[in-house]
Tab-separated table of C-alpha atoms in Angstrom:
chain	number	residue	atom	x	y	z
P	149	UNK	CA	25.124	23.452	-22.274
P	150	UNK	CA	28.638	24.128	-21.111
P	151	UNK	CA	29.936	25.291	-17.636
P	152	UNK	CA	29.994	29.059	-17.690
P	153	UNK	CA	33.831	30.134	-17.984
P	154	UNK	CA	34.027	31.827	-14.255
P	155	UNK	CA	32.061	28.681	-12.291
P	156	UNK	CA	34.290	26.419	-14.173
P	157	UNK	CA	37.483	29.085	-13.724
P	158	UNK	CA	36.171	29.046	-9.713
P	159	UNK	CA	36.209	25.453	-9.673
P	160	UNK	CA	39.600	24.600	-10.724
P	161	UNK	CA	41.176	27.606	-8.107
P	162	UNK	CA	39.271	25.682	-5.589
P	163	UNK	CA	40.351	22.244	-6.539
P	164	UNK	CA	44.106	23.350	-6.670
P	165	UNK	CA	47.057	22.420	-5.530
P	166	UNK	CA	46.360	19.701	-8.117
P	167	UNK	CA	47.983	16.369	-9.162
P	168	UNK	CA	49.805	15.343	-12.697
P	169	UNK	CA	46.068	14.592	-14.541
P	170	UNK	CA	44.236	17.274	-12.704
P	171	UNK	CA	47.125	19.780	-14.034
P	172	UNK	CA	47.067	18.390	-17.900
P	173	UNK	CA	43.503	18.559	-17.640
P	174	UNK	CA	43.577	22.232	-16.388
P	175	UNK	CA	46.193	23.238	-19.277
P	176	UNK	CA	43.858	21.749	-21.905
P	177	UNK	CA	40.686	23.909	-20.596
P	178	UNK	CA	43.348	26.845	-20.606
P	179	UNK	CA	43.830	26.432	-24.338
P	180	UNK	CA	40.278	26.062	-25.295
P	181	UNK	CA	40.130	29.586	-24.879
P	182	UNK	CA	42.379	33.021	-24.264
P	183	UNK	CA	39.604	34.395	-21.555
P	184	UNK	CA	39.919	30.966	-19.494
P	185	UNK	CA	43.279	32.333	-17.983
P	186	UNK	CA	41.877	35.831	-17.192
P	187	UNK	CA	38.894	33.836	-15.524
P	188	UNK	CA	41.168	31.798	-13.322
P	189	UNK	CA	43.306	34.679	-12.344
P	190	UNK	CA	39.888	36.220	-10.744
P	191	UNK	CA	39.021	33.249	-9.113
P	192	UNK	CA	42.174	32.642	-7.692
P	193	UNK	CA	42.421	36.032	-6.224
P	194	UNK	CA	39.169	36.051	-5.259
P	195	UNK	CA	39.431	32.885	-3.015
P	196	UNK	CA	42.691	33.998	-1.599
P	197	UNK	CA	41.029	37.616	-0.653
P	198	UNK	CA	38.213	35.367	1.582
P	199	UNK	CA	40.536	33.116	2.835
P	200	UNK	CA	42.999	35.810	4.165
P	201	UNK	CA	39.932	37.607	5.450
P	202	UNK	CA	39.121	34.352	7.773
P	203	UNK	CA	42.253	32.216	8.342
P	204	UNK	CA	44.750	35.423	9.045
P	205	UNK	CA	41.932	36.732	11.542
P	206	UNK	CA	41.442	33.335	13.433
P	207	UNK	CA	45.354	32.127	13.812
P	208	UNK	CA	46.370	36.089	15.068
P	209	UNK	CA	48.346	36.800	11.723
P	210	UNK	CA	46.237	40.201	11.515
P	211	UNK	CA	43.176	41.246	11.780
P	212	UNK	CA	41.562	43.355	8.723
P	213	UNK	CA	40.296	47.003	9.463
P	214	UNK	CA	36.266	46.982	10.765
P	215	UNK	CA	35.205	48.434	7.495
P	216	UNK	CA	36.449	45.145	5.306
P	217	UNK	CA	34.954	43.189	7.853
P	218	UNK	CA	31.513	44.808	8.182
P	219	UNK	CA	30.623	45.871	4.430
P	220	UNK	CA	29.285	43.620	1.515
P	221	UNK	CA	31.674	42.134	-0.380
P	222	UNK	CA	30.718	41.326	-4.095
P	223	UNK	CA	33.429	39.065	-5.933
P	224	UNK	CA	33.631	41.030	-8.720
P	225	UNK	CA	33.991	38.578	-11.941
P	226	UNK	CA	33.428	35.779	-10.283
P	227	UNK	CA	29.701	36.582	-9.059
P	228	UNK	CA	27.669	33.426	-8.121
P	229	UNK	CA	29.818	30.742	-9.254
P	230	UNK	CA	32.396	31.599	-6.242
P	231	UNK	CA	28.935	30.902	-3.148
P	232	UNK	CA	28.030	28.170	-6.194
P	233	UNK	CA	31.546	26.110	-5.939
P	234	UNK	CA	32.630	26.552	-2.382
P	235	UNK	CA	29.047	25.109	-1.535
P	236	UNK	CA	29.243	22.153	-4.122
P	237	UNK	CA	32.617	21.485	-5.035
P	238	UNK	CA	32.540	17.643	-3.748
P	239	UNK	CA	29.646	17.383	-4.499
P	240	UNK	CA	28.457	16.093	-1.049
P	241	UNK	CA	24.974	15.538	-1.210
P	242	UNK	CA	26.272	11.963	-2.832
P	243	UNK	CA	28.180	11.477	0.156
P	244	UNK	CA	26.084	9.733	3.074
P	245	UNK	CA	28.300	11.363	6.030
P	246	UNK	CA	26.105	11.020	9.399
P	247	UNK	CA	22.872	11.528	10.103
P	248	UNK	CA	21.915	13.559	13.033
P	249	UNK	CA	18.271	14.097	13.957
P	250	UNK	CA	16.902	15.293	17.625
P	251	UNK	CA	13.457	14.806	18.952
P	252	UNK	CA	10.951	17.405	20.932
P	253	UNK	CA	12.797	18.417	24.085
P	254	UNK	CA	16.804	16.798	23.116
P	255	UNK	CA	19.594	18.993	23.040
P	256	UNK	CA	22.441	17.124	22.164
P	257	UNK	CA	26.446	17.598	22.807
P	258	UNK	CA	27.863	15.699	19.079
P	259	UNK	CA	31.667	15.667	19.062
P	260	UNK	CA	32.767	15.875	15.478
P	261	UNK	CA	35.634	13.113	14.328
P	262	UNK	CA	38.201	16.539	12.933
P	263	UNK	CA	37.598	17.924	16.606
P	264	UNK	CA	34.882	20.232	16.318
P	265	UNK	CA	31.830	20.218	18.675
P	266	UNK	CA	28.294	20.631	17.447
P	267	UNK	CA	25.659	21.292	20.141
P	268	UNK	CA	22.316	20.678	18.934
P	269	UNK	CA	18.440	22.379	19.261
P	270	UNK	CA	15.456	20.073	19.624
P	271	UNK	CA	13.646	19.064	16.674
P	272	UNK	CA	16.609	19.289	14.329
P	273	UNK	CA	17.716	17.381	11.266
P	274	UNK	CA	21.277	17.895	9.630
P	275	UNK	CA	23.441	15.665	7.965
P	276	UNK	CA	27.887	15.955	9.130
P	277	UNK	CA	30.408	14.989	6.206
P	278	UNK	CA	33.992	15.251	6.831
P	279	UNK	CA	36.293	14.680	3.808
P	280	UNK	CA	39.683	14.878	3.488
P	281	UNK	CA	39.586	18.661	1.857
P	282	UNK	CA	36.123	19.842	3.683
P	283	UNK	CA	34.317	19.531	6.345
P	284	UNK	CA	30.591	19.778	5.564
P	285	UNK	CA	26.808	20.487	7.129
P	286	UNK	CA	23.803	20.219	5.427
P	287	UNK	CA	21.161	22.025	8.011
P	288	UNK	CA	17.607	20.254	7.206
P	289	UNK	CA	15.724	22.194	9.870
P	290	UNK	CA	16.357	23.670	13.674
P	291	UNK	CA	19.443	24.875	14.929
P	292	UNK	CA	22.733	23.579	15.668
P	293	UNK	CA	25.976	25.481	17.366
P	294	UNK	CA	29.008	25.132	15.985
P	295	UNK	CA	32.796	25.317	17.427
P	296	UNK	CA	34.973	24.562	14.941
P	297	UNK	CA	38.705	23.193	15.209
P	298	UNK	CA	40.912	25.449	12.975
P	299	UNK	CA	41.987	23.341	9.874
P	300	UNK	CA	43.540	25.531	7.039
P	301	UNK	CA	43.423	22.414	4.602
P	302	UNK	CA	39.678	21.524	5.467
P	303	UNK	CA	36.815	25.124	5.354
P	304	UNK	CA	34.078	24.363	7.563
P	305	UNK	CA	30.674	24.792	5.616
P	306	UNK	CA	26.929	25.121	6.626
P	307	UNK	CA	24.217	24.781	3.872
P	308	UNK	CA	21.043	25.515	5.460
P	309	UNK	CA	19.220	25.985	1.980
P	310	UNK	CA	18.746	29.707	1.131
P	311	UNK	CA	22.318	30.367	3.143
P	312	UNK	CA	25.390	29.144	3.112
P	313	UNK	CA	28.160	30.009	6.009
P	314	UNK	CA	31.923	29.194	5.896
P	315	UNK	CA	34.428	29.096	8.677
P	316	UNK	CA	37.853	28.132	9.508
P	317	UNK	CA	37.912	28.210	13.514
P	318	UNK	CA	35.551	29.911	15.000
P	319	UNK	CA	31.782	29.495	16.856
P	320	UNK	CA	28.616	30.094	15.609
P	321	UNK	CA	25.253	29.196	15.253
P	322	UNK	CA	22.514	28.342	12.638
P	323	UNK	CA	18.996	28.257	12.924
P	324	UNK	CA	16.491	27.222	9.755
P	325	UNK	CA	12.918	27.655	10.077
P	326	UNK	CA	11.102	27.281	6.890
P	327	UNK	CA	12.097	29.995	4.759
P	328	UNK	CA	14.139	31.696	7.215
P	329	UNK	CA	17.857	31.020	8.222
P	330	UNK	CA	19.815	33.127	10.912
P	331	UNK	CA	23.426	33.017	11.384
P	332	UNK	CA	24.829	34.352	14.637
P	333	UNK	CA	28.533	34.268	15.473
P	334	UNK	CA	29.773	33.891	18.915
P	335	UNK	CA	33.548	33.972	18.145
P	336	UNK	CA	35.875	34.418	15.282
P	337	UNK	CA	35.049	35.668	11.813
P	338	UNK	CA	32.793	33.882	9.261
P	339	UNK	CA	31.233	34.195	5.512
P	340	UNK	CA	27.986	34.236	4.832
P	341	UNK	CA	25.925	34.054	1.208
P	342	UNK	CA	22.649	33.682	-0.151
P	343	UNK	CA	22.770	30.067	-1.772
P	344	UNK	CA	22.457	30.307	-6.039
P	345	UNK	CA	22.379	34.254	-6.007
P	346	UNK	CA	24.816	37.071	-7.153
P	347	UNK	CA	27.403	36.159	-5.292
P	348	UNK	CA	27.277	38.673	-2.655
P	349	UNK	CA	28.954	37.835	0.449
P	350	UNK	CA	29.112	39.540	4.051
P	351	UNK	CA	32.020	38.605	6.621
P	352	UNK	CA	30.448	38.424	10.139
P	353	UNK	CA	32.516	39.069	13.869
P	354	UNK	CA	31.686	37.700	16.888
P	355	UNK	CA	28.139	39.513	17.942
P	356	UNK	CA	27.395	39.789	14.480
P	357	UNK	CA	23.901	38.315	12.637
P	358	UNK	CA	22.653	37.506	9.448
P	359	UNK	CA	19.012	36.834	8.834
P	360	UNK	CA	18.223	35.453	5.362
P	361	UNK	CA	14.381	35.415	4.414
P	362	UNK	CA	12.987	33.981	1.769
P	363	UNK	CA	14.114	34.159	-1.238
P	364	UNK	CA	15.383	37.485	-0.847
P	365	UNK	CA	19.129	37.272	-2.115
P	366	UNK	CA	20.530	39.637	0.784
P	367	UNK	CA	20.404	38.805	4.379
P	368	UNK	CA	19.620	41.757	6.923
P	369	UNK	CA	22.467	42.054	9.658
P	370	UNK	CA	23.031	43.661	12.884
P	371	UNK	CA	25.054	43.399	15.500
P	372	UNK	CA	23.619	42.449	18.508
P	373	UNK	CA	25.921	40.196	21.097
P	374	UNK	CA	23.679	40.100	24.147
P	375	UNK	CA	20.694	38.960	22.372
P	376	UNK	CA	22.878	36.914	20.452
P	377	UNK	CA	23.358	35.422	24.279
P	378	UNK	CA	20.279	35.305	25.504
P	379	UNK	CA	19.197	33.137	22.338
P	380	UNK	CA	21.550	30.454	22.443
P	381	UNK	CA	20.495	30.133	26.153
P	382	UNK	CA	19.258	26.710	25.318
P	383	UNK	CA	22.646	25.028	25.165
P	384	UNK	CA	22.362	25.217	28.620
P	385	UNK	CA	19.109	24.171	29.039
P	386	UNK	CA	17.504	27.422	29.644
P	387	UNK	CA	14.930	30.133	28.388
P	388	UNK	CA	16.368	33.381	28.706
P	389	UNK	CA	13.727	36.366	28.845
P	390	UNK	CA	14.460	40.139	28.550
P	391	UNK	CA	11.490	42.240	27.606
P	392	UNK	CA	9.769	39.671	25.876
P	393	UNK	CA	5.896	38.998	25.233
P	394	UNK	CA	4.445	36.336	26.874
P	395	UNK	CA	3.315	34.573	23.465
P	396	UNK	CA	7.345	34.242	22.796
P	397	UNK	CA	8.138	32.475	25.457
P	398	UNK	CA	5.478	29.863	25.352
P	399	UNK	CA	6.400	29.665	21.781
P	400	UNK	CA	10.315	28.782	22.975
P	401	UNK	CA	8.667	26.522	25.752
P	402	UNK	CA	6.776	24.516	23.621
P	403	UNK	CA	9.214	23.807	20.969
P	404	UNK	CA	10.663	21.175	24.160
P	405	UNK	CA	7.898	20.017	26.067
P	406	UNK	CA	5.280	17.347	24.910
P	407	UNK	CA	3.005	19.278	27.865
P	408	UNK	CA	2.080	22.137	26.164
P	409	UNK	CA	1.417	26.060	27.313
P	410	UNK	CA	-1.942	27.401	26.356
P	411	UNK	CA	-2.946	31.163	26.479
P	412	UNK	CA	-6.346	31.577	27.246
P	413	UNK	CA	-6.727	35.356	27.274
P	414	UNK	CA	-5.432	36.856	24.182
P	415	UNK	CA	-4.390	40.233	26.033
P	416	UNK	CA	-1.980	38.046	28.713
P	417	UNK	CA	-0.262	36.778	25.474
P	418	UNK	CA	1.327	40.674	24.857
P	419	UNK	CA	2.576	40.819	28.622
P	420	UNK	CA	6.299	41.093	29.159
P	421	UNK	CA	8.611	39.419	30.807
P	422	UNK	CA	12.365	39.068	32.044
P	423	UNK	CA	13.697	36.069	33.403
P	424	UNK	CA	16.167	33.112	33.441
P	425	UNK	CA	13.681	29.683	32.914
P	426	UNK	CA	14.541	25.975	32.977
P	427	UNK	CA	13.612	24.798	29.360
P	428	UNK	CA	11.995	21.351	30.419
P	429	UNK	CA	9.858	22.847	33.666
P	430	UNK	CA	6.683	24.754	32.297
P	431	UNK	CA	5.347	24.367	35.495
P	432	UNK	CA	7.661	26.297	37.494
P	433	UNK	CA	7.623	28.894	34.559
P	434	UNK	CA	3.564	29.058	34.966
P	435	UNK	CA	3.559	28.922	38.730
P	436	UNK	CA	6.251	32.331	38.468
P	437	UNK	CA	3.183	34.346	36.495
P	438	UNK	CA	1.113	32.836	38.827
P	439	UNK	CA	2.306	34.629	41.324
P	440	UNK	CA	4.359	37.569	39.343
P	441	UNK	CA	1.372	38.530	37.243
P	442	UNK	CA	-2.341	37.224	39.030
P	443	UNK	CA	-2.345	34.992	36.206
P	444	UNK	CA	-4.650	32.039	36.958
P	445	UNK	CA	-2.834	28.190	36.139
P	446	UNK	CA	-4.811	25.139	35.385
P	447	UNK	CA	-2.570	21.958	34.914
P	448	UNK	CA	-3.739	19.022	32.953
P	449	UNK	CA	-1.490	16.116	31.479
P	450	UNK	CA	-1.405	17.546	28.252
P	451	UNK	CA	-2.183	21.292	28.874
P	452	UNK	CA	-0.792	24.522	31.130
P	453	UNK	CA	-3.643	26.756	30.501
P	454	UNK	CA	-2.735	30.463	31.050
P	455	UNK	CA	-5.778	32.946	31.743
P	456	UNK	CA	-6.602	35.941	33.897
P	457	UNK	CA	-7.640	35.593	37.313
P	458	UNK	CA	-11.510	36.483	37.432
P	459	UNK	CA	-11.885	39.569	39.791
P	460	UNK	CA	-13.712	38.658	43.291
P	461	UNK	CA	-16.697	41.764	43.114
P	462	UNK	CA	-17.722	40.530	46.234
């Protein structure tokens, strides 16, 4: 079966400027067909309207009004095979790149060879490939944050499955937890898109989410730049708490410690909490609702068990 006509139209805008074959091959696909040109014409414009959107808002050209920014955008014409090509243009999967995987309780500080830093969760698995007209992420599992070094020649992009997230020079992180991906931004502008759907994109600002789910083809966002704070707390090595149940937290605490928090009393586990925690001392977190909350602490190599302190009727 052939390439549609607008994935193969978005293909060659994204491949261009292009060399003496590239160009005599383009002119013979032209030919082939009178609605190739029209289809090319769309793609072009629609790549130039998303990279104006990012570029021109990261280098201080100009800065497009709030309601460009925050709405959907659909690519009208060019649908899917716009998320489709920017994603798989290369065709990096082929390409090796590096291989980056953390273990229970790492968080590690990877400077990237184009400049960019990534700074990344426990228990994660991504892959970095840096070519000479992308720079590229494939996001296995677990969470990585990203500051990017502007390069107009070379989009930054994130495939973390279900979602895909493009950048020029900006921060922001991805998390992927089974069939959930959330993209927060920190600074700058970036695009996001469900991966293989209808092409619908939103354009993110720092403080700005996007939570993708499933296979539902669009993410919910919010903005939300404090909590966007408190959960990237971990690049510093910390838990940040603010109104949070109990379970949560030992949830986030055990994702980093091989000695592991136990509720023993159900009710205790819908108790909240507010605090700043180191992310590698359970003990000092249990010993706090210890003596914040009456809860009782028993310590064992493995184990922090968390219960309620047995009333004294005598």
């Amino acid at each position: 079966m052939s390439e549609p006509v607008d994935e193969a139209a978005t293909r060659w805008a994204l491949r261009e400027p292009l060399n003496e074959g590239q160009q005599a091959q383009l002119d013979a696909w032209l030919a082939e067909n009178p609605r190739h040109e029209g289809a090319l014409l769309r793609a072009r414009a629609a790549l130039s309207l998303i990279g104006s959107t990012l570029i021109h808002d990261e280098t201080g050209g100009f800065a497009p009004p709030p309601d460009r920014l925050n709405r959907r955008w659909v690519l009208a014409g060019v649908g899917g095979a716009m998320a489709a090509a920017i994603a798989g243009l290369v065709g990096w999967p082929r390409l090796m790149g590096e291989h980056v995987q953390t273990a229970r309780g790492e968080i590690r500080r990877l400077p990237l060879a184009d400049g960019s830093i990534a700074t990344i969760d426990t228990g994660s698995d991504m892959r970095v490939v840096l070519a000479s007209d992308s720079r590229r992420i494939a996001l296995r599992q677990g969470q990585a944050w990203f500051q990017v070094a502007k390069d107009r020649k070379r989009p930054f992009i994130v495939d973390a499955g279900i979602a895909q997230v493009r950048a020029v020079g900006t921060a922001f992180s991805v998390s992927r937890t089974g069939d959930i991906v959330n993209v927060a931004v920190t600074e700058g502008t970036v695009a996001v898109w469900p991966s293989g759907a209808d092409g619908t994109m939103n354009i993110l600002q720092a403080g700005q989410y996007a939570i993708f789910n499933g296979a539902d083809a669009a993410p919910s966002t919010g903005t939300a730049p404090a909590a966007i704070a408190r959960a990237l707390a971990w690049r510093e090595g910390e838990i940040s708490l603010q109104d949070e149940p109990l379970s949560n937290a030992v949830a986030q605490f055990n994702r980093y410690n091989h000695q592991q928090l136990v509720i023993v009393d159900s009710d205790l586990a819908r108790e909240h909490l507010v605090g700043l925690f180191k992310i590698d001392n359970p003990t000092d977190f249990a010993r706090t609702l210890e003596a914040s909350f009456g809860v009782a602490v028993r310590i064992t190599p493995d184990e922090i068990q968390l219960s309620r302190k047995k009333m004294d009727l005598h």
